[in-house]
PDB file as gemmi writes it, atoms N, CA and C in Angstrom:
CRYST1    1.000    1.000    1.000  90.00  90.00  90.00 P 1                      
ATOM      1  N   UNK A   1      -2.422 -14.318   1.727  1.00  0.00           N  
ATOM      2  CA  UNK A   1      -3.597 -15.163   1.698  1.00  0.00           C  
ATOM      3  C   UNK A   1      -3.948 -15.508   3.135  1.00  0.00           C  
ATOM      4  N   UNK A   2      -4.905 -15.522   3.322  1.00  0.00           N  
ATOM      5  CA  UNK A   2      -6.084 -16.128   5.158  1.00  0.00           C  
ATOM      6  C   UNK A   2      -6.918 -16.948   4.573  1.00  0.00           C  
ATOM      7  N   UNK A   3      -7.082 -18.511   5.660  1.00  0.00           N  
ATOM      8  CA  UNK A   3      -8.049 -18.940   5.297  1.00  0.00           C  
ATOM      9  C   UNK A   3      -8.787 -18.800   6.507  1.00  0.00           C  
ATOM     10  N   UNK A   4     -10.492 -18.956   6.479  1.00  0.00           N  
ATOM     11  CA  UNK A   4     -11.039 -18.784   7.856  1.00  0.00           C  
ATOM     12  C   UNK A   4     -11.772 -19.893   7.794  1.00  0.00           C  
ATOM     13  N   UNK A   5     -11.346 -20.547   9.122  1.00  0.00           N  
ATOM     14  CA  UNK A   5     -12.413 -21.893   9.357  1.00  0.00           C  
ATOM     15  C   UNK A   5     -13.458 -22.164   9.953  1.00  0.00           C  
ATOM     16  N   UNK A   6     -13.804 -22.443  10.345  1.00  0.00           N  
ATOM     17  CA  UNK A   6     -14.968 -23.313  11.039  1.00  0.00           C  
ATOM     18  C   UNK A   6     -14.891 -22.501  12.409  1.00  0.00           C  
ATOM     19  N   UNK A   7     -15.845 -21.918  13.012  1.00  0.00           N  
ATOM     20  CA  UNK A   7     -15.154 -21.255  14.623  1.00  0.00           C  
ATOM     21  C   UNK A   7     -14.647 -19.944  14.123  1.00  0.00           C  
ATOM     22  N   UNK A   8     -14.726 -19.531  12.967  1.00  0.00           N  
ATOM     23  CA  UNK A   8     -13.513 -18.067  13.211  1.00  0.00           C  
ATOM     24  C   UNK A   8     -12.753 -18.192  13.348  1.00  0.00           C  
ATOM     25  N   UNK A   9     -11.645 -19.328  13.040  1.00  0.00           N  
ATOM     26  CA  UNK A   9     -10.092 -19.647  13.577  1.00  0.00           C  
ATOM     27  C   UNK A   9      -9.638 -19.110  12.183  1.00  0.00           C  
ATOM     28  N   UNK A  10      -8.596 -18.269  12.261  1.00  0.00           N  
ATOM     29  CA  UNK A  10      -7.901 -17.678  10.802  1.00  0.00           C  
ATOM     30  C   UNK A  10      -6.833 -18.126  11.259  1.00  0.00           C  
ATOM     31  N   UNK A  11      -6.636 -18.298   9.889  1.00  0.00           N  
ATOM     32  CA  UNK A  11      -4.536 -18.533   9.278  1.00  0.00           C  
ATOM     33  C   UNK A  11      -4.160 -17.600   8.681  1.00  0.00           C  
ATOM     34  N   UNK A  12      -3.384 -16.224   8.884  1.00  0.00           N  
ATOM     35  CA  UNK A  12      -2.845 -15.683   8.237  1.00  0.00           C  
ATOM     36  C   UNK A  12      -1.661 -15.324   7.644  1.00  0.00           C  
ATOM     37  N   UNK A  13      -1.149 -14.999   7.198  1.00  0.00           N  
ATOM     38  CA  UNK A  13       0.327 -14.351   6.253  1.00  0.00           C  
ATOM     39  C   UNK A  13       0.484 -16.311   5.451  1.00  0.00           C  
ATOM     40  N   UNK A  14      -0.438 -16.678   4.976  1.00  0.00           N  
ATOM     41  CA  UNK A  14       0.174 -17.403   4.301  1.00  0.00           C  
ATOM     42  C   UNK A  14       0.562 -17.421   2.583  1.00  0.00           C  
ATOM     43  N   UNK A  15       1.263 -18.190   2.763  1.00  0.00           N  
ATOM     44  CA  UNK A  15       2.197 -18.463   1.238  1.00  0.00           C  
ATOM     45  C   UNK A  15       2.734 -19.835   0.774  1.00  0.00           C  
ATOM     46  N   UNK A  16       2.292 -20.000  -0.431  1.00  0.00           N  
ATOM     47  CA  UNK A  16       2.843 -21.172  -1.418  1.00  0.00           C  
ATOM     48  C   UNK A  16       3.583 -21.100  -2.058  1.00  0.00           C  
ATOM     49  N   UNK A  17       4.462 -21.962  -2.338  1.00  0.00           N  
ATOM     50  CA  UNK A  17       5.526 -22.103  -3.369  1.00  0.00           C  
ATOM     51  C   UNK A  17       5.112 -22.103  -4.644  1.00  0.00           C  
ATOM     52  N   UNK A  18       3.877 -23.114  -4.713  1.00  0.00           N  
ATOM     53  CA  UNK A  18       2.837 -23.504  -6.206  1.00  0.00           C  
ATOM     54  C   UNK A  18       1.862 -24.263  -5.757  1.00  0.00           C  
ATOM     55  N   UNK A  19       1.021 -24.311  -6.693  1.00  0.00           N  
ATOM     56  CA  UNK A  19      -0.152 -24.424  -6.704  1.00  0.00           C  
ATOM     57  C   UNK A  19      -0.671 -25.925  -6.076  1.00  0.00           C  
ATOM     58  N   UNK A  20       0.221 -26.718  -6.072  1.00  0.00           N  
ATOM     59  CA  UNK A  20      -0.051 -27.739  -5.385  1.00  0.00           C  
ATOM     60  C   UNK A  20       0.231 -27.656  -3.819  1.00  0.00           C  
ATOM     61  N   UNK A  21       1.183 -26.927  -3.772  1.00  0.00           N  
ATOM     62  CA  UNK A  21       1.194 -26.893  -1.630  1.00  0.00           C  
ATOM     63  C   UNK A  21      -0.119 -26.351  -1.536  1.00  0.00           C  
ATOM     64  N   UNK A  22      -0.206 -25.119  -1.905  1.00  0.00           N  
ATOM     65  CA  UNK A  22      -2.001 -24.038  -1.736  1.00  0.00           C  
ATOM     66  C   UNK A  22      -3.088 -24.943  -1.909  1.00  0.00           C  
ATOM     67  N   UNK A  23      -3.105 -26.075  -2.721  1.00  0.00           N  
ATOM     68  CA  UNK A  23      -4.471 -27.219  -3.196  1.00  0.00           C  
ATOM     69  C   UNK A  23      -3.753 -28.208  -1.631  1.00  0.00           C  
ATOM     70  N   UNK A  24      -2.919 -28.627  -1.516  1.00  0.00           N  
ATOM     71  CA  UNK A  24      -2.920 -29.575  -0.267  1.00  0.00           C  
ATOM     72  C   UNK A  24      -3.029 -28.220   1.156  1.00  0.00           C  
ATOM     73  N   UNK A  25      -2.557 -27.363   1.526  1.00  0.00           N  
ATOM     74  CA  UNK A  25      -3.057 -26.937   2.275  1.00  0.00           C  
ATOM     75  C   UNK A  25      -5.034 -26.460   2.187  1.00  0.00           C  
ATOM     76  N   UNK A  26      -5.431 -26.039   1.318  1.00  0.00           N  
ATOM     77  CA  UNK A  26      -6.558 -26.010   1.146  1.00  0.00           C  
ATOM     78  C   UNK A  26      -7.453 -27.328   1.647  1.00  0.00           C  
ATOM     79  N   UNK A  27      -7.153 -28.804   1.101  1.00  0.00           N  
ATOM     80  CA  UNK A  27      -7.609 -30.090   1.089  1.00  0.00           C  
ATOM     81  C   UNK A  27      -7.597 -30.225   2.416  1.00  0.00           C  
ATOM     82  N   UNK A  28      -6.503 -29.869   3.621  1.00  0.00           N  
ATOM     83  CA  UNK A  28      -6.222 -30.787   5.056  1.00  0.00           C  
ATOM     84  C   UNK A  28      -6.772 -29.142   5.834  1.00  0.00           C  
ATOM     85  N   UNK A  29      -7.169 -27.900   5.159  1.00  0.00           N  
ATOM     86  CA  UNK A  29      -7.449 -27.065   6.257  1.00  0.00           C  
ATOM     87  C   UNK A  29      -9.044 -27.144   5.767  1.00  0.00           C  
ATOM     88  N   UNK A  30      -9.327 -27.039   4.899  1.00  0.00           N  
ATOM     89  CA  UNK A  30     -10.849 -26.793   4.184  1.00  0.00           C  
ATOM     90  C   UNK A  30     -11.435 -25.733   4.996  1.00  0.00           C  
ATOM     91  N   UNK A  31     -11.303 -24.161   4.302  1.00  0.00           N  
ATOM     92  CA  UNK A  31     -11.535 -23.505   4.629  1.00  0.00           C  
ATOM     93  C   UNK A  31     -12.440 -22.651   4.232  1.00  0.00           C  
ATOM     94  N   UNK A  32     -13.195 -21.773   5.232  1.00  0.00           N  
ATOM     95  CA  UNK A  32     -14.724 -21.348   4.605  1.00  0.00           C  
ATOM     96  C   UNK A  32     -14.898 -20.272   4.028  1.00  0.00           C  
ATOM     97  N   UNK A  33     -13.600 -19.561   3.699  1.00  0.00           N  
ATOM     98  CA  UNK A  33     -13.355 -17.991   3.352  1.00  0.00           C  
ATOM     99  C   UNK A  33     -12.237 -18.229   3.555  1.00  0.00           C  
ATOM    100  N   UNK A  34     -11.575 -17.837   1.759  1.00  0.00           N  
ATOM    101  CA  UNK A  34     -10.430 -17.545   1.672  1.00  0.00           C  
ATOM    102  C   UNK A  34     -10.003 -15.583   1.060  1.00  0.00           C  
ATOM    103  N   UNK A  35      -9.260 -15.067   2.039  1.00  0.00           N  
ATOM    104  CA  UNK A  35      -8.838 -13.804   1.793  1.00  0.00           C  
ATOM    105  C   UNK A  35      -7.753 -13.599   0.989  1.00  0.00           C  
ATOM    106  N   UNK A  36      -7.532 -12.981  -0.327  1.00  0.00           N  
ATOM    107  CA  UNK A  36      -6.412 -12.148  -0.549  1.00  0.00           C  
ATOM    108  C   UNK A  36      -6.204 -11.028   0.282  1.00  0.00           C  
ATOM    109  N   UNK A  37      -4.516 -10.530   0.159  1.00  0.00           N  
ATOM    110  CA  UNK A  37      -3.941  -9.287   0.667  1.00  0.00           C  
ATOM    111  C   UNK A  37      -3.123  -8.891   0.375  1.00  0.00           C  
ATOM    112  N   UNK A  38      -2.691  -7.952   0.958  1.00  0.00           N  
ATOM    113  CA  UNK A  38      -1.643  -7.339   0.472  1.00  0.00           C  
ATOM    114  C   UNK A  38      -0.182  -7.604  -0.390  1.00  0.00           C  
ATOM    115  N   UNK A  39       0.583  -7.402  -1.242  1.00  0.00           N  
ATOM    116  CA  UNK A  39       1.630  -7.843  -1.901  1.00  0.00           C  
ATOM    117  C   UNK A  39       2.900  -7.574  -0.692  1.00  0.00           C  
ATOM    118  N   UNK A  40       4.063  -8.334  -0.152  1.00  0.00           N  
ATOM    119  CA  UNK A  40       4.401  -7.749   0.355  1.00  0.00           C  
ATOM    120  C   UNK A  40       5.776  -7.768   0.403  1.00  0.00           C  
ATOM    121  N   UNK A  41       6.974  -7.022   0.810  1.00  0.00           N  
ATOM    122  CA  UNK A  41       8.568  -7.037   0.356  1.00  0.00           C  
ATOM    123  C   UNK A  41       9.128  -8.213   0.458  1.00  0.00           C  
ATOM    124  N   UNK A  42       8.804  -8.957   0.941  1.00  0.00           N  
ATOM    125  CA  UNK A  42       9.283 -10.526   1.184  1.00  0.00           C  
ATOM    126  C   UNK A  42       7.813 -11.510   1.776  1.00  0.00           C  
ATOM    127  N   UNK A  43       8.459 -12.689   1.634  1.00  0.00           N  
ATOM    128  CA  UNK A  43       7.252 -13.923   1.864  1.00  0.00           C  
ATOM    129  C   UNK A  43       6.360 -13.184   3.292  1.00  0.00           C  
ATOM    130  N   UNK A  44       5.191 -13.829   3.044  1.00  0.00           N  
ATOM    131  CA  UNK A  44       4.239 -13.834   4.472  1.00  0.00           C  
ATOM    132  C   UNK A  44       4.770 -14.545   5.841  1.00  0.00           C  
ATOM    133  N   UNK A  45       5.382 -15.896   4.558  1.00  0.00           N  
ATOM    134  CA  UNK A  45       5.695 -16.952   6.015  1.00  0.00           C  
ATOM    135  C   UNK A  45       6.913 -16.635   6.562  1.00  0.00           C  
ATOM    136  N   UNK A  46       7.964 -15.925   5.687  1.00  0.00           N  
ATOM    137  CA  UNK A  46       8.643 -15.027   6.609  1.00  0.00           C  
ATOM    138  C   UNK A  46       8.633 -14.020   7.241  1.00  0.00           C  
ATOM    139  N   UNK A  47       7.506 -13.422   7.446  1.00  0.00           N  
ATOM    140  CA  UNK A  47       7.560 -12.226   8.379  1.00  0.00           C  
ATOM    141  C   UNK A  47       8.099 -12.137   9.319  1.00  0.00           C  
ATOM    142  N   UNK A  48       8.248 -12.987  10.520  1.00  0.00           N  
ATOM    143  CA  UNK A  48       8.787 -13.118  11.656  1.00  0.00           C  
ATOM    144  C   UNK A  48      10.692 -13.072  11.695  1.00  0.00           C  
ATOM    145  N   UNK A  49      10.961 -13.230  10.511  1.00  0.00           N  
ATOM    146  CA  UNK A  49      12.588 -12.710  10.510  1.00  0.00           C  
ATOM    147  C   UNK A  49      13.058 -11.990   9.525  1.00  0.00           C  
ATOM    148  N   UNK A  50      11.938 -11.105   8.736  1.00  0.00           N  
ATOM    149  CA  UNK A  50      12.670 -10.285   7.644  1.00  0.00           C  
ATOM    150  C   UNK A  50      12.350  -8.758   8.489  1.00  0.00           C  
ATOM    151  N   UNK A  51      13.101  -7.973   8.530  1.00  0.00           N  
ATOM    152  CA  UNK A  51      13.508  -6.638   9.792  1.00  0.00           C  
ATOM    153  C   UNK A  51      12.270  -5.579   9.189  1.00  0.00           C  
ATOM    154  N   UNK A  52      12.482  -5.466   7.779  1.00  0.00           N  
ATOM    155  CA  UNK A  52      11.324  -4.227   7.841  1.00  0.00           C  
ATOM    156  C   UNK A  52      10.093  -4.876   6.914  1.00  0.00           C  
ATOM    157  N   UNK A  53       9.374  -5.740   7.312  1.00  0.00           N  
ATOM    158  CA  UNK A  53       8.113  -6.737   6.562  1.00  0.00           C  
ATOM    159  C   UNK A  53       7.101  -5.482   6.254  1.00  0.00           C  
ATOM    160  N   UNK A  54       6.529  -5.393   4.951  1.00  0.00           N  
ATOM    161  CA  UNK A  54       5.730  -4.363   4.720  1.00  0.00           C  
ATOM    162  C   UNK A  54       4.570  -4.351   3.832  1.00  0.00           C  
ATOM    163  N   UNK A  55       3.587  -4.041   3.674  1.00  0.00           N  
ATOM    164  CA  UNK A  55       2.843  -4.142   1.989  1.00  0.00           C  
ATOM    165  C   UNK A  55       3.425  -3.178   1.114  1.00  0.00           C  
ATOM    166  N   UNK A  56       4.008  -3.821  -0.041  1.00  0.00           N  
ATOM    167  CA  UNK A  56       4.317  -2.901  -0.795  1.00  0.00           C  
ATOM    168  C   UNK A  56       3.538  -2.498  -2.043  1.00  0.00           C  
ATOM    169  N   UNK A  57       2.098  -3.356  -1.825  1.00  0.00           N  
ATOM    170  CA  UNK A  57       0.495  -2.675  -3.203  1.00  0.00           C  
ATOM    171  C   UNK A  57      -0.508  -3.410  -2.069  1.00  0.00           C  
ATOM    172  N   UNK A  58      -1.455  -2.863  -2.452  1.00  0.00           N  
ATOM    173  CA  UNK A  58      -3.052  -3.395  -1.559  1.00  0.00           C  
ATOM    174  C   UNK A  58      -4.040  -3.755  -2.628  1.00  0.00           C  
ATOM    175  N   UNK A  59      -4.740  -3.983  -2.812  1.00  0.00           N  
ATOM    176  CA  UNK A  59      -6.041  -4.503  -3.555  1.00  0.00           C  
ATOM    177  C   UNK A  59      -7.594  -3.399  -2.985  1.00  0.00           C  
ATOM    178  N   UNK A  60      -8.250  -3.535  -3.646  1.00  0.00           N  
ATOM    179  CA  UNK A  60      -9.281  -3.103  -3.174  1.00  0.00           C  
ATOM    180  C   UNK A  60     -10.777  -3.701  -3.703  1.00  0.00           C  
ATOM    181  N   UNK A  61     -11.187  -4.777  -2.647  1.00  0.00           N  
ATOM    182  CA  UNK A  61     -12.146  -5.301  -2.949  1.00  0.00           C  
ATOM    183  C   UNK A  61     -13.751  -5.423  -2.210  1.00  0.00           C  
ATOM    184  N   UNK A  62     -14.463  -5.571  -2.980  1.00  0.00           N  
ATOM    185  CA  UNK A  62     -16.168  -5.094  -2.741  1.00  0.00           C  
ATOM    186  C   UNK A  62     -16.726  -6.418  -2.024  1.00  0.00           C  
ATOM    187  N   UNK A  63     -17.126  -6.454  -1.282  1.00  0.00           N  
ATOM    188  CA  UNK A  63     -18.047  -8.102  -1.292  1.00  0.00           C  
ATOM    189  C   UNK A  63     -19.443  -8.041  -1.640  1.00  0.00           C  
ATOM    190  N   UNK A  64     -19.851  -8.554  -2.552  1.00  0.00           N  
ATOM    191  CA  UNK A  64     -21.212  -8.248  -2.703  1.00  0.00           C  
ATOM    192  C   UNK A  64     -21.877  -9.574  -2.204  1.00  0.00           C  
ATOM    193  N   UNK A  65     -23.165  -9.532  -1.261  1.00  0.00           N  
ATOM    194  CA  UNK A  65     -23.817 -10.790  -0.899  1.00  0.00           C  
ATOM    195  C   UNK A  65     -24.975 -10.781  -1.296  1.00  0.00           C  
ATOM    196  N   UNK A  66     -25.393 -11.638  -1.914  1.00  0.00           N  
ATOM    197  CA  UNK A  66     -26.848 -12.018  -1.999  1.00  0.00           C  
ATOM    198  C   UNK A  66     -27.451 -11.495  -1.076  1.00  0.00           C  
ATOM    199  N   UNK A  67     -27.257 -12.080  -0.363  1.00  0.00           N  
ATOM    200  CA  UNK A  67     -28.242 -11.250   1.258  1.00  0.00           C  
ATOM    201  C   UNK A  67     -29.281 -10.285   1.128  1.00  0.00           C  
ATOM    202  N   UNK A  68     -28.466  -9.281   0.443  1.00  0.00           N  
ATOM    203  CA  UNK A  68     -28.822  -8.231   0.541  1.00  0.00           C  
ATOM    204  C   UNK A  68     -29.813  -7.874  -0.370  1.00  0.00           C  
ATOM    205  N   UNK A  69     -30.029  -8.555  -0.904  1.00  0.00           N  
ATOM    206  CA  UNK A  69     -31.325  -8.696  -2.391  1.00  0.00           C  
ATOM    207  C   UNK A  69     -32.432  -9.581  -2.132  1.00  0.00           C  
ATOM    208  N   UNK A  70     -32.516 -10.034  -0.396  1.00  0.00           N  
ATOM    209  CA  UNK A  70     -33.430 -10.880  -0.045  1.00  0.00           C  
ATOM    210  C   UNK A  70     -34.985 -10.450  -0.235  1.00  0.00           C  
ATOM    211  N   UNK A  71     -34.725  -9.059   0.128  1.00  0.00           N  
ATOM    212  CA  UNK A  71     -36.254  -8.539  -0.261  1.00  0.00           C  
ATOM    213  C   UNK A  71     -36.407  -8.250  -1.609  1.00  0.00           C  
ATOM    214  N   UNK A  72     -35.987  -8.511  -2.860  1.00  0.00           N  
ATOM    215  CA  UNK A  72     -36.147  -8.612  -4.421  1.00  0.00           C  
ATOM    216  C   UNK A  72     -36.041  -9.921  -4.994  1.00  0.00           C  
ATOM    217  N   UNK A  73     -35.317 -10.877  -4.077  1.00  0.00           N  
ATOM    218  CA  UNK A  73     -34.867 -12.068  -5.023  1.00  0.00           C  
ATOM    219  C   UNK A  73     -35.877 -13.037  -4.891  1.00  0.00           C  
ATOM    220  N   UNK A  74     -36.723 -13.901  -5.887  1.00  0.00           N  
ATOM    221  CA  UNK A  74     -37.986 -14.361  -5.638  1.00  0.00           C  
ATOM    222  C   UNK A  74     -37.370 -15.913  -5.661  1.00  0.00           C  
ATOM    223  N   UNK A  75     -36.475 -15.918  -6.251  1.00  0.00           N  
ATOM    224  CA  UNK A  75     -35.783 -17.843  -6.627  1.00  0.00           C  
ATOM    225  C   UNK A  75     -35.532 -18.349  -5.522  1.00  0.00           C  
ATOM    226  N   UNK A  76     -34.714 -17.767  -4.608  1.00  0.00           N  
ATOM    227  CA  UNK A  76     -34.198 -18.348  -3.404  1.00  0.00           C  
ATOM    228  C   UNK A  76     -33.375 -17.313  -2.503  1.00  0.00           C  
ATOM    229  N   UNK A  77     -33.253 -17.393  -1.169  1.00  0.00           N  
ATOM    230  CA  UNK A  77     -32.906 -16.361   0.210  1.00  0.00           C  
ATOM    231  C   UNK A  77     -32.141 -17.238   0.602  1.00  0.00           C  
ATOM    232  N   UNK A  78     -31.454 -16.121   1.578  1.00  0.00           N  
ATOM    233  CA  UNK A  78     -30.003 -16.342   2.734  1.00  0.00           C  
ATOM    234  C   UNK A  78     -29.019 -17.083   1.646  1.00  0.00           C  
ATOM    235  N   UNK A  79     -28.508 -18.495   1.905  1.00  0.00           N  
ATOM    236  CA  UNK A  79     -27.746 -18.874   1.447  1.00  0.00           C  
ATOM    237  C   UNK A  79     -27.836 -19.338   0.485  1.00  0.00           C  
ATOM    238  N   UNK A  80     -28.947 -19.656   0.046  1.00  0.00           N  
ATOM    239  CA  UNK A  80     -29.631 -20.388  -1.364  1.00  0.00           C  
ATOM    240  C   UNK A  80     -28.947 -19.122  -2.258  1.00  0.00           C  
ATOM    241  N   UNK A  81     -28.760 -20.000  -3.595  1.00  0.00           N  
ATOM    242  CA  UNK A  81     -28.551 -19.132  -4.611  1.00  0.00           C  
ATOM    243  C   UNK A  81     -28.772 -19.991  -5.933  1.00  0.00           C  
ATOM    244  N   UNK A  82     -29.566 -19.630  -6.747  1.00  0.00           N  
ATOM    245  CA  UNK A  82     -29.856 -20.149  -7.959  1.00  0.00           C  
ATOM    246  C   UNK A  82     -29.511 -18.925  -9.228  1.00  0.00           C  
ATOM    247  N   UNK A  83     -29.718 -19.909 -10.597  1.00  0.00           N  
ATOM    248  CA  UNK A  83     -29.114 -19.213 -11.419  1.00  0.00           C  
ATOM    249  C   UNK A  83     -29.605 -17.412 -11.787  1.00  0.00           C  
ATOM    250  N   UNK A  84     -30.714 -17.512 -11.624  1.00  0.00           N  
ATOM    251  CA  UNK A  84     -31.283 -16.529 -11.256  1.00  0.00           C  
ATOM    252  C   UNK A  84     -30.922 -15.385 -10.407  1.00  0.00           C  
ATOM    253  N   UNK A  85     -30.473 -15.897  -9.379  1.00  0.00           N  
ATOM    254  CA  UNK A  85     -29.924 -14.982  -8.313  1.00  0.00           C  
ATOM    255  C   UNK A  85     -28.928 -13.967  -9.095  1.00  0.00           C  
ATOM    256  N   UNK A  86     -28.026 -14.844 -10.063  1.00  0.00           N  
ATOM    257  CA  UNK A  86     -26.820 -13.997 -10.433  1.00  0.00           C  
ATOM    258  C   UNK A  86     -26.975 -12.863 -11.178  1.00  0.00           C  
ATOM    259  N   UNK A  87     -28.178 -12.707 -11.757  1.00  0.00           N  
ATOM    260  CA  UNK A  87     -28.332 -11.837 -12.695  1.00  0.00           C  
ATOM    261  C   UNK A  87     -28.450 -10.224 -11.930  1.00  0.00           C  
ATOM    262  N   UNK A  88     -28.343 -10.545 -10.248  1.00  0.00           N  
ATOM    263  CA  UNK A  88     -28.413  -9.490  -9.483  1.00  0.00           C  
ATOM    264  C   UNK A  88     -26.819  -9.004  -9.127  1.00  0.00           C  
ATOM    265  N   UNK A  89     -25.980 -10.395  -9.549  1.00  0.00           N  
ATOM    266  CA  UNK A  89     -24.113  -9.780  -8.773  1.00  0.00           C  
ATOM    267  C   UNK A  89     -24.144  -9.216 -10.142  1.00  0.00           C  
ATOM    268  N   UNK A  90     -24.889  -9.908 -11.464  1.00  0.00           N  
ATOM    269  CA  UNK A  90     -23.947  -9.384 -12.626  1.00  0.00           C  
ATOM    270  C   UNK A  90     -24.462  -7.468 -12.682  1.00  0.00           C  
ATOM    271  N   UNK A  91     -25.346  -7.444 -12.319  1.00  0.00           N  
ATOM    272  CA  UNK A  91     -25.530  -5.907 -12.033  1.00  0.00           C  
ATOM    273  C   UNK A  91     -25.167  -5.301 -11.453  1.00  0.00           C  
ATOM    274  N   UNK A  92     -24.724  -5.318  -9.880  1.00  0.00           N  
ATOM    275  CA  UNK A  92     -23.742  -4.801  -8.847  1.00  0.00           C  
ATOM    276  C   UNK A  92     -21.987  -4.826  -9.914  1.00  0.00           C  
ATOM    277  N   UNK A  93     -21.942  -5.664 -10.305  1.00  0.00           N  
ATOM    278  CA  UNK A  93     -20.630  -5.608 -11.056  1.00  0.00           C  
ATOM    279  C   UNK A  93     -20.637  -4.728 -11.789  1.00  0.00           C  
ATOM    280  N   UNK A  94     -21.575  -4.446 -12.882  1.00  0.00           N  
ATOM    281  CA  UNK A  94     -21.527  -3.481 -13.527  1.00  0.00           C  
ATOM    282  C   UNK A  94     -21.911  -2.050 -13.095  1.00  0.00           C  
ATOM    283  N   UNK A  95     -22.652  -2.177 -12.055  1.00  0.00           N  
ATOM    284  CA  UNK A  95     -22.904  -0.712 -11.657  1.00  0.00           C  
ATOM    285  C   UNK A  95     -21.332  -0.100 -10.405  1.00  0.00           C  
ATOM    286  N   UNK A  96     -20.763  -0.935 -10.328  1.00  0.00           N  
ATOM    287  CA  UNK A  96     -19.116  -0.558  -9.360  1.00  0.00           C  
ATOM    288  C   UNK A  96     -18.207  -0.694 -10.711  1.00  0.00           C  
ATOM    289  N   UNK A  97     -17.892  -1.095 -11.608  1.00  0.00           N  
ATOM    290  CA  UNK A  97     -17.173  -1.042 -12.657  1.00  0.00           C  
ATOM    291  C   UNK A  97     -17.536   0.519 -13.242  1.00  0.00           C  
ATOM    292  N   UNK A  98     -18.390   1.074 -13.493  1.00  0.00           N  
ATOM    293  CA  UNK A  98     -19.143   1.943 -14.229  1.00  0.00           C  
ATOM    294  C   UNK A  98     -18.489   3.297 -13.555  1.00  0.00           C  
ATOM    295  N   UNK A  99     -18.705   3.161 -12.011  1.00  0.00           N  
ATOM    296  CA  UNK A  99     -18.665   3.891 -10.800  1.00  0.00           C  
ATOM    297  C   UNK A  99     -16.969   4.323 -10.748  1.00  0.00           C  
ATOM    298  N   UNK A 100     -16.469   3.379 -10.712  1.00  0.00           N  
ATOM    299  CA  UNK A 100     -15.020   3.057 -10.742  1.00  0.00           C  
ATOM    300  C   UNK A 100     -14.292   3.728 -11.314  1.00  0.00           C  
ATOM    301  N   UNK A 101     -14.481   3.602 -13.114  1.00  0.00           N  
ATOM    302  CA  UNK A 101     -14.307   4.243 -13.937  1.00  0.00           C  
ATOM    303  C   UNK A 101     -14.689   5.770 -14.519  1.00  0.00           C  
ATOM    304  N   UNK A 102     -15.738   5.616 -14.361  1.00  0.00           N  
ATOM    305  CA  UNK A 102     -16.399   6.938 -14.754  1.00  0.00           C  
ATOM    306  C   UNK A 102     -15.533   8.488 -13.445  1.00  0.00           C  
ATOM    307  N   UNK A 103     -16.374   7.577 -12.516  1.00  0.00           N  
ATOM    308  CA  UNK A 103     -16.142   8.226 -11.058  1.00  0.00           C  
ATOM    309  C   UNK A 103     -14.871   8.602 -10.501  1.00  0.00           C  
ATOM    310  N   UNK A 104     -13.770   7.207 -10.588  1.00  0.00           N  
ATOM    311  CA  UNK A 104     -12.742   7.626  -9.745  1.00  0.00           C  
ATOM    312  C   UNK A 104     -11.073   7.365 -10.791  1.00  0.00           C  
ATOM    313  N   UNK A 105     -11.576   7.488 -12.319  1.00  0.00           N  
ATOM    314  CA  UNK A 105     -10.871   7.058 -13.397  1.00  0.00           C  
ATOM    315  C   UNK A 105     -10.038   5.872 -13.067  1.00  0.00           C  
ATOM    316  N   UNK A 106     -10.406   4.819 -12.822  1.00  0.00           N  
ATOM    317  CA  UNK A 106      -9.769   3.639 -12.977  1.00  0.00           C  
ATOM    318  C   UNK A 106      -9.559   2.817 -14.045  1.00  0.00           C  
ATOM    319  N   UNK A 107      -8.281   2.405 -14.372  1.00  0.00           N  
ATOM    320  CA  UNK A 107      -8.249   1.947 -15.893  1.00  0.00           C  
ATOM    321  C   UNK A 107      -8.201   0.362 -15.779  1.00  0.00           C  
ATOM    322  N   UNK A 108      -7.287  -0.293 -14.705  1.00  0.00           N  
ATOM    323  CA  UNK A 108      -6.890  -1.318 -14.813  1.00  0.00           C  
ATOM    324  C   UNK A 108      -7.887  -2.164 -12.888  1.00  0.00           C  
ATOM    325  N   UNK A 109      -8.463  -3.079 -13.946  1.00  0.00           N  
ATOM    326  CA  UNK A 109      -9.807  -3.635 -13.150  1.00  0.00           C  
ATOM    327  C   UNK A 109      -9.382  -5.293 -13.492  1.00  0.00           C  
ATOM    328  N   UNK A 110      -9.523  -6.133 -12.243  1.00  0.00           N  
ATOM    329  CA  UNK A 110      -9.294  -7.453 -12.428  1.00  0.00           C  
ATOM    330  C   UNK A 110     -10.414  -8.007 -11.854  1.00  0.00           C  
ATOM    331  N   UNK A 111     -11.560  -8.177 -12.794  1.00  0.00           N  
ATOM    332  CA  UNK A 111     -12.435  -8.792 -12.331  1.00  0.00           C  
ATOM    333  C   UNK A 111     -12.368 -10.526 -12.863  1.00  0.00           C  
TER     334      UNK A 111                                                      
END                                                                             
């Protein structure tokens, strides 16, 4: 997990015990983008003393932005987003699910 703050300042290789350290670190960093990553042979926050630290699975994820529908979307632009707007991710979703599958036989999808 990375969170990115304010400035571009990232935190990376982090890790929680449970869900309450991750909600109090979240609360005292408040961060503006949070990243998943890689799974990896031992903790993040140990990297610095486990000898061979590695990813051992990756993820593979799309970002889809509004943004990019500024010249179609009539409700609201840039950062605005109304309910309306969504009816444009729920289509990008389905047209990369479709793609995914059809295309590159993918069975197991965690949307």
């Amino acid at each position: 997990l990375s969170f990115t703050l304010k400035g571009d300042i990232y935190f990376r290789y982090l890790s929680f015990n449970d869900a309450s350290e991750m909600k109090k670190a979240m609360m005292s960093k408040q961060p503006i983008k949070i990243d998943l990553g890689a799974y990896y042979n031992a903790s993040p926050k140990d990297k610095g003393s486990v000898r061979n630290f590695q990813p051992t699975m990756r993820e593979l994820v799309f970002d889809i932005d509004l943004t990019d529908y500024d010249p179609i979307r009539t409700s609201a632009s840039g950062a605005d987003i109304t309910l309306r707007c969504w009816k444009f991710m729920t289509v990008a979703v389905k047209i990369i699910n479709e793609r995914l599958r059809k295309d590159f036989g993918f069975k197991h999808l965690f949307w």
